[in-house]
Amino acid sequence: MKFLEGKFIISAEKLSQCPTSALPELPLLGRSNVGKSSFINMISNNKKLAKTSNTPGKTRLINFFNFSDKFMIADLPGYGYAKVSKDAQAKWQKYLEEYLLKREQIKSMIQFIDARHDIQKNDYQMREWIESYNLPIFTIVTKIDCISRGQIQKTISNIKKIFGGDVLPFSATDNYYCEKTLEYLLNLCQ
């Protein structure tokens, strides 16, 4: 399997701190511990590129990664879990909204959904917010290896029926799904 070279660029709290780049950008949206960091590590074949944690809410900044000068990934803080004050949460929300609405390099948002669970309330809220601004988005269903083979297509079809658009299965342990997803990203960012 062909991987891309992934390189950490910078962490930013708000739009004004984001890196200057003409590369297409793909922000990763999802609940805490949905597998965004594992996704970054898998497509770069580098288990240490993005920090993974068993503790939800560790990502507090927008972390930018360059993938072989083909595209940038912006790993956003997970939603739905944060042991921080309401003021801090409100500040994050303001900065993230500004980034998502004003960052011109964004090619498409990617919303991550955990295959092991039903779509959660905050997943629906995030999708409604994205769609209310008519922003481009597709879905990656993570941890697909954790459900039975017979459930995979049913899970993907269900998410596609609810959210529409493209829905891609992904596993951080199965190269088959990684290769298909990487191919999709490269085609999208040409």
XYZ file of N, CA, C and O in Angstrom, residues 22-94:
292
model
N -1.504 27.206 0.195
C -2.451 27.155 -0.923
C -3.001 25.736 -1.104
O -3.840 25.505 -1.959
N -2.527 24.794 -0.272
C -2.983 23.405 -0.400
C -4.452 23.271 -0.003
O -4.910 23.966 0.907
N -5.190 22.352 -0.644
C -6.558 22.072 -0.200
C -6.518 21.575 1.251
O -5.594 20.839 1.625
N -7.493 21.988 2.025
C -7.505 21.666 3.449
C -8.754 20.866 3.797
O -9.847 21.160 3.300
N -8.579 19.864 4.658
C -9.665 18.989 5.070
C -9.768 18.992 6.598
O -8.977 18.323 7.266
N -10.707 19.749 7.169
C -10.898 19.724 8.621
C -11.589 18.429 9.054
O -12.545 17.980 8.414
N -11.093 17.842 10.144
C -11.670 16.624 10.699
C -12.598 16.980 11.858
O -12.162 17.574 12.839
N -13.865 16.604 11.730
C -14.873 16.868 12.746
C -15.334 15.547 13.347
O -15.548 14.584 12.615
N -15.515 15.514 14.643
C -16.023 14.295 15.259
C -15.962 14.379 16.765
O -15.273 15.229 17.330
N -16.696 13.471 17.389
C -16.689 13.412 18.846
C -15.295 13.019 19.336
O -14.505 12.441 18.605
N -15.021 13.310 20.584
C -13.758 12.903 21.183
C -13.631 11.383 21.107
O -14.615 10.665 21.282
N -12.435 10.907 20.825
C -12.111 9.477 20.740
C -12.827 8.735 19.616
O -13.040 7.531 19.711
N -13.190 9.453 18.542
C -13.843 8.796 17.400
C -12.817 8.162 16.459
O -13.152 7.332 15.635
N -11.552 8.564 16.592
C -10.503 7.965 15.769
C -9.848 8.907 14.781
O -9.221 8.458 13.815
N -9.946 10.221 15.002
C -9.344 11.180 14.074
C -7.812 11.074 14.074
O -7.190 11.060 13.016
N -7.215 10.970 15.245
C -5.748 10.862 15.331
C -5.263 9.546 14.725
O -4.254 9.515 14.017
N -5.979 8.477 14.967
C -5.617 7.183 14.374
C -5.717 7.239 12.851
O -4.905 6.638 12.138
N -6.691 7.973 12.345
C -6.850 8.167 10.904
C -5.609 8.872 10.328
O -5.032 8.437 9.338
N -5.194 9.961 10.968
C -4.007 10.713 10.531
C -2.782 9.797 10.535
O -2.004 9.765 9.579
N -2.624 9.038 11.597
C -1.465 8.151 11.722
C -1.482 7.031 10.675
O -0.444 6.663 10.138
N -2.658 6.507 10.380
C -2.758 5.401 9.424
C -2.429 5.853 8.002
O -1.693 5.174 7.299
N -2.969 7.006 7.571
C -2.717 7.410 6.177
C -1.275 7.877 5.960
O -0.813 7.958 4.831
N -0.563 8.147 7.051
C 0.849 8.520 6.934
C 1.772 7.355 7.288
O 2.988 7.470 7.161
N 1.187 6.246 7.765
C 1.954 5.090 8.231
C 2.966 5.505 9.300
O 4.110 5.087 9.301
N 2.511 6.376 10.206
C 3.366 6.879 11.290
C 2.525 6.949 12.561
O 1.743 7.885 12.741
N 2.683 5.968 13.422
C 1.849 5.869 14.632
C 2.085 6.990 15.637
O 1.345 7.130 16.596
N 3.126 7.787 15.415
C 3.456 8.842 16.378
C 3.188 10.246 15.842
O 3.470 11.225 16.507
N 2.625 10.356 14.622
C 2.423 11.681 14.032
C 1.399 12.492 14.825
O 1.676 13.599 15.263
N 0.214 11.940 15.001
C -0.823 12.612 15.805
C -0.946 11.854 17.118
O -0.975 10.623 17.138
N -1.024 12.589 18.200
C -1.109 11.949 19.512
C -2.498 11.335 19.702
O -3.507 12.004 19.528
N -2.509 10.046 20.050
C -3.768 9.382 20.376
C -3.843 9.270 21.887
O -2.827 9.248 22.572
N -5.063 9.207 22.396
C -5.236 9.158 23.838
C -6.501 8.392 24.179
O -7.478 8.413 23.432
N -6.472 7.728 25.310
C -7.687 7.086 25.817
C -8.533 8.075 26.596
O -9.658 7.782 26.967
N -7.971 9.245 26.855
C -8.691 10.281 27.593
C -9.343 11.237 26.613
O -8.646 11.921 25.867
N -10.683 11.311 26.598
C -11.352 12.224 25.673
C -11.019 13.681 25.975
O -10.736 14.038 27.114
N -11.066 14.498 24.921
C -10.926 15.938 25.106
C -9.501 16.437 25.174
O -9.245 17.554 25.608
N -8.511 15.625 24.739
C -7.107 16.052 24.805
C -6.766 17.119 23.765
O -5.955 17.994 24.015
N -7.352 17.024 22.562
C -7.063 18.013 21.519
C -7.789 19.311 21.854
O -9.006 19.328 21.957
N -7.030 20.377 22.029
C -7.626 21.665 22.411
C -7.359 22.753 21.381
O -7.862 23.852 21.513
N -6.534 22.432 20.387
C -6.183 23.390 19.346
C -6.465 22.758 17.989
O -6.742 21.567 17.893
N -6.373 23.558 16.931
C -6.456 23.022 15.571
C -5.032 22.617 15.187
O -4.137 23.452 15.148
N -4.838 21.328 14.933
C -3.516 20.810 14.589
C -3.446 20.558 13.087
O -4.258 19.811 12.548
N -2.472 21.185 12.429
C -2.340 21.113 10.978
C -1.240 20.130 10.576
O -0.146 20.151 11.139
N -1.572 19.294 9.578
C -0.646 18.296 9.050
C -0.611 18.409 7.529
O -1.660 18.501 6.891
N 0.604 18.393 6.968
C 0.785 18.417 5.521
C 1.034 16.977 5.062
O 1.874 16.267 5.621
N 0.299 16.557 4.026
C 0.460 15.205 3.489
C 1.054 15.277 2.079
O 0.336 15.530 1.112
N 2.370 15.093 2.022
C 3.132 15.049 0.763
C 2.812 16.223 -0.168
O 2.807 16.063 -1.387
N 2.530 17.376 0.389
C 2.174 18.577 -0.385
C 0.992 18.336 -1.324
O 0.835 19.032 -2.329
N 0.137 17.363 -0.984
C -1.081 17.087 -1.759
C -2.282 17.766 -1.107
O -3.166 18.270 -1.777
N -2.318 17.740 0.234
C -3.393 18.378 0.988
C -2.956 18.553 2.437
O -1.972 17.961 2.874
N -3.711 19.394 3.148
C -3.498 19.590 4.585
C -4.703 19.011 5.311
O -5.834 19.106 4.820
N -4.438 18.450 6.465
C -5.516 18.024 7.354
C -5.460 18.917 8.575
O -4.388 19.202 9.113
N -6.637 19.392 8.975
C -6.759 20.191 10.196
C -7.553 19.360 11.199
O -8.749 19.119 11.015
N -6.869 18.874 12.216
C -7.500 18.059 13.256
C -8.099 19.003 14.296
O -7.379 19.697 15.004
N -9.434 19.035 14.355
C -10.129 19.944 15.265
C -10.404 19.264 16.598
O -10.509 18.034 16.662
N -10.561 20.042 17.664
C -10.932 19.438 18.945
C -12.233 18.646 18.804
O -13.139 19.053 18.092
N -12.286 17.501 19.468
C -13.497 16.680 19.438
C -14.644 17.385 20.140
O -14.440 18.105 21.109
N -15.835 17.174 19.632
C -17.003 17.764 20.288
C -17.683 16.730 21.171
O -17.478 15.531 21.017
N -18.468 17.218 22.124
C -19.251 16.325 22.954
C -18.607 15.938 24.267
O -19.218 15.284 25.082
N -17.357 16.329 24.474
C -16.718 15.997 25.736
C -15.609 16.997 25.989
O -14.725 17.162 25.167
N -15.684 17.655 27.097
C -14.575 18.535 27.471
C -14.727 18.922 28.932
O -15.756 19.432 29.345
N -13.697 18.624 29.699
C -13.702 19.007 31.106
C -13.095 20.399 31.229
O -12.020 20.580 31.785
N -13.791 21.373 30.641
C -13.354 22.764 30.723
C -14.571 23.623 31.049
O -15.715 23.190 30.904
N -14.309 24.840 31.427
C -15.390 25.744 31.811
C -16.274 26.098 30.618
O -15.875 25.951 29.465
N -17.471 26.588 30.919
C -18.397 27.028 29.864
C -17.777 28.176 29.064
O -17.963 28.258 27.855
N -17.034 29.058 29.727
C -16.371 30.169 29.040
C -15.349 29.649 28.022
O -15.282 30.138 26.904
N -14.565 28.657 28.434
C -13.567 28.082 27.526
C -14.258 27.402 26.347
O -13.822 27.545 25.200
N -15.343 26.684 26.604
C -16.087 26.036 25.520
C -16.651 27.066 24.549
O -16.607 26.871 23.329
N -17.180 28.163 25.073
C -17.742 29.221 24.218
C -16.649 29.839 23.345
O -16.871 30.144 22.169
N -15.459 30.019 23.919
C -14.329 30.577 23.166
C -13.925 29.617 22.047
O -13.727 30.038 20.901
N -13.815 28.322 22.352
C -13.490 27.323 21.326
C -14.504 27.385 20.198
O -14.148 27.376 19.034
N -15.788 27.408 20.576
C -16.848 27.405 19.568
C -16.718 28.615 18.645
O -16.807 28.487 17.428
N -16.470 29.781 19.219
C -16.320 31.004 18.430
C -15.138 30.883 17.456
O -15.255 31.179 16.267
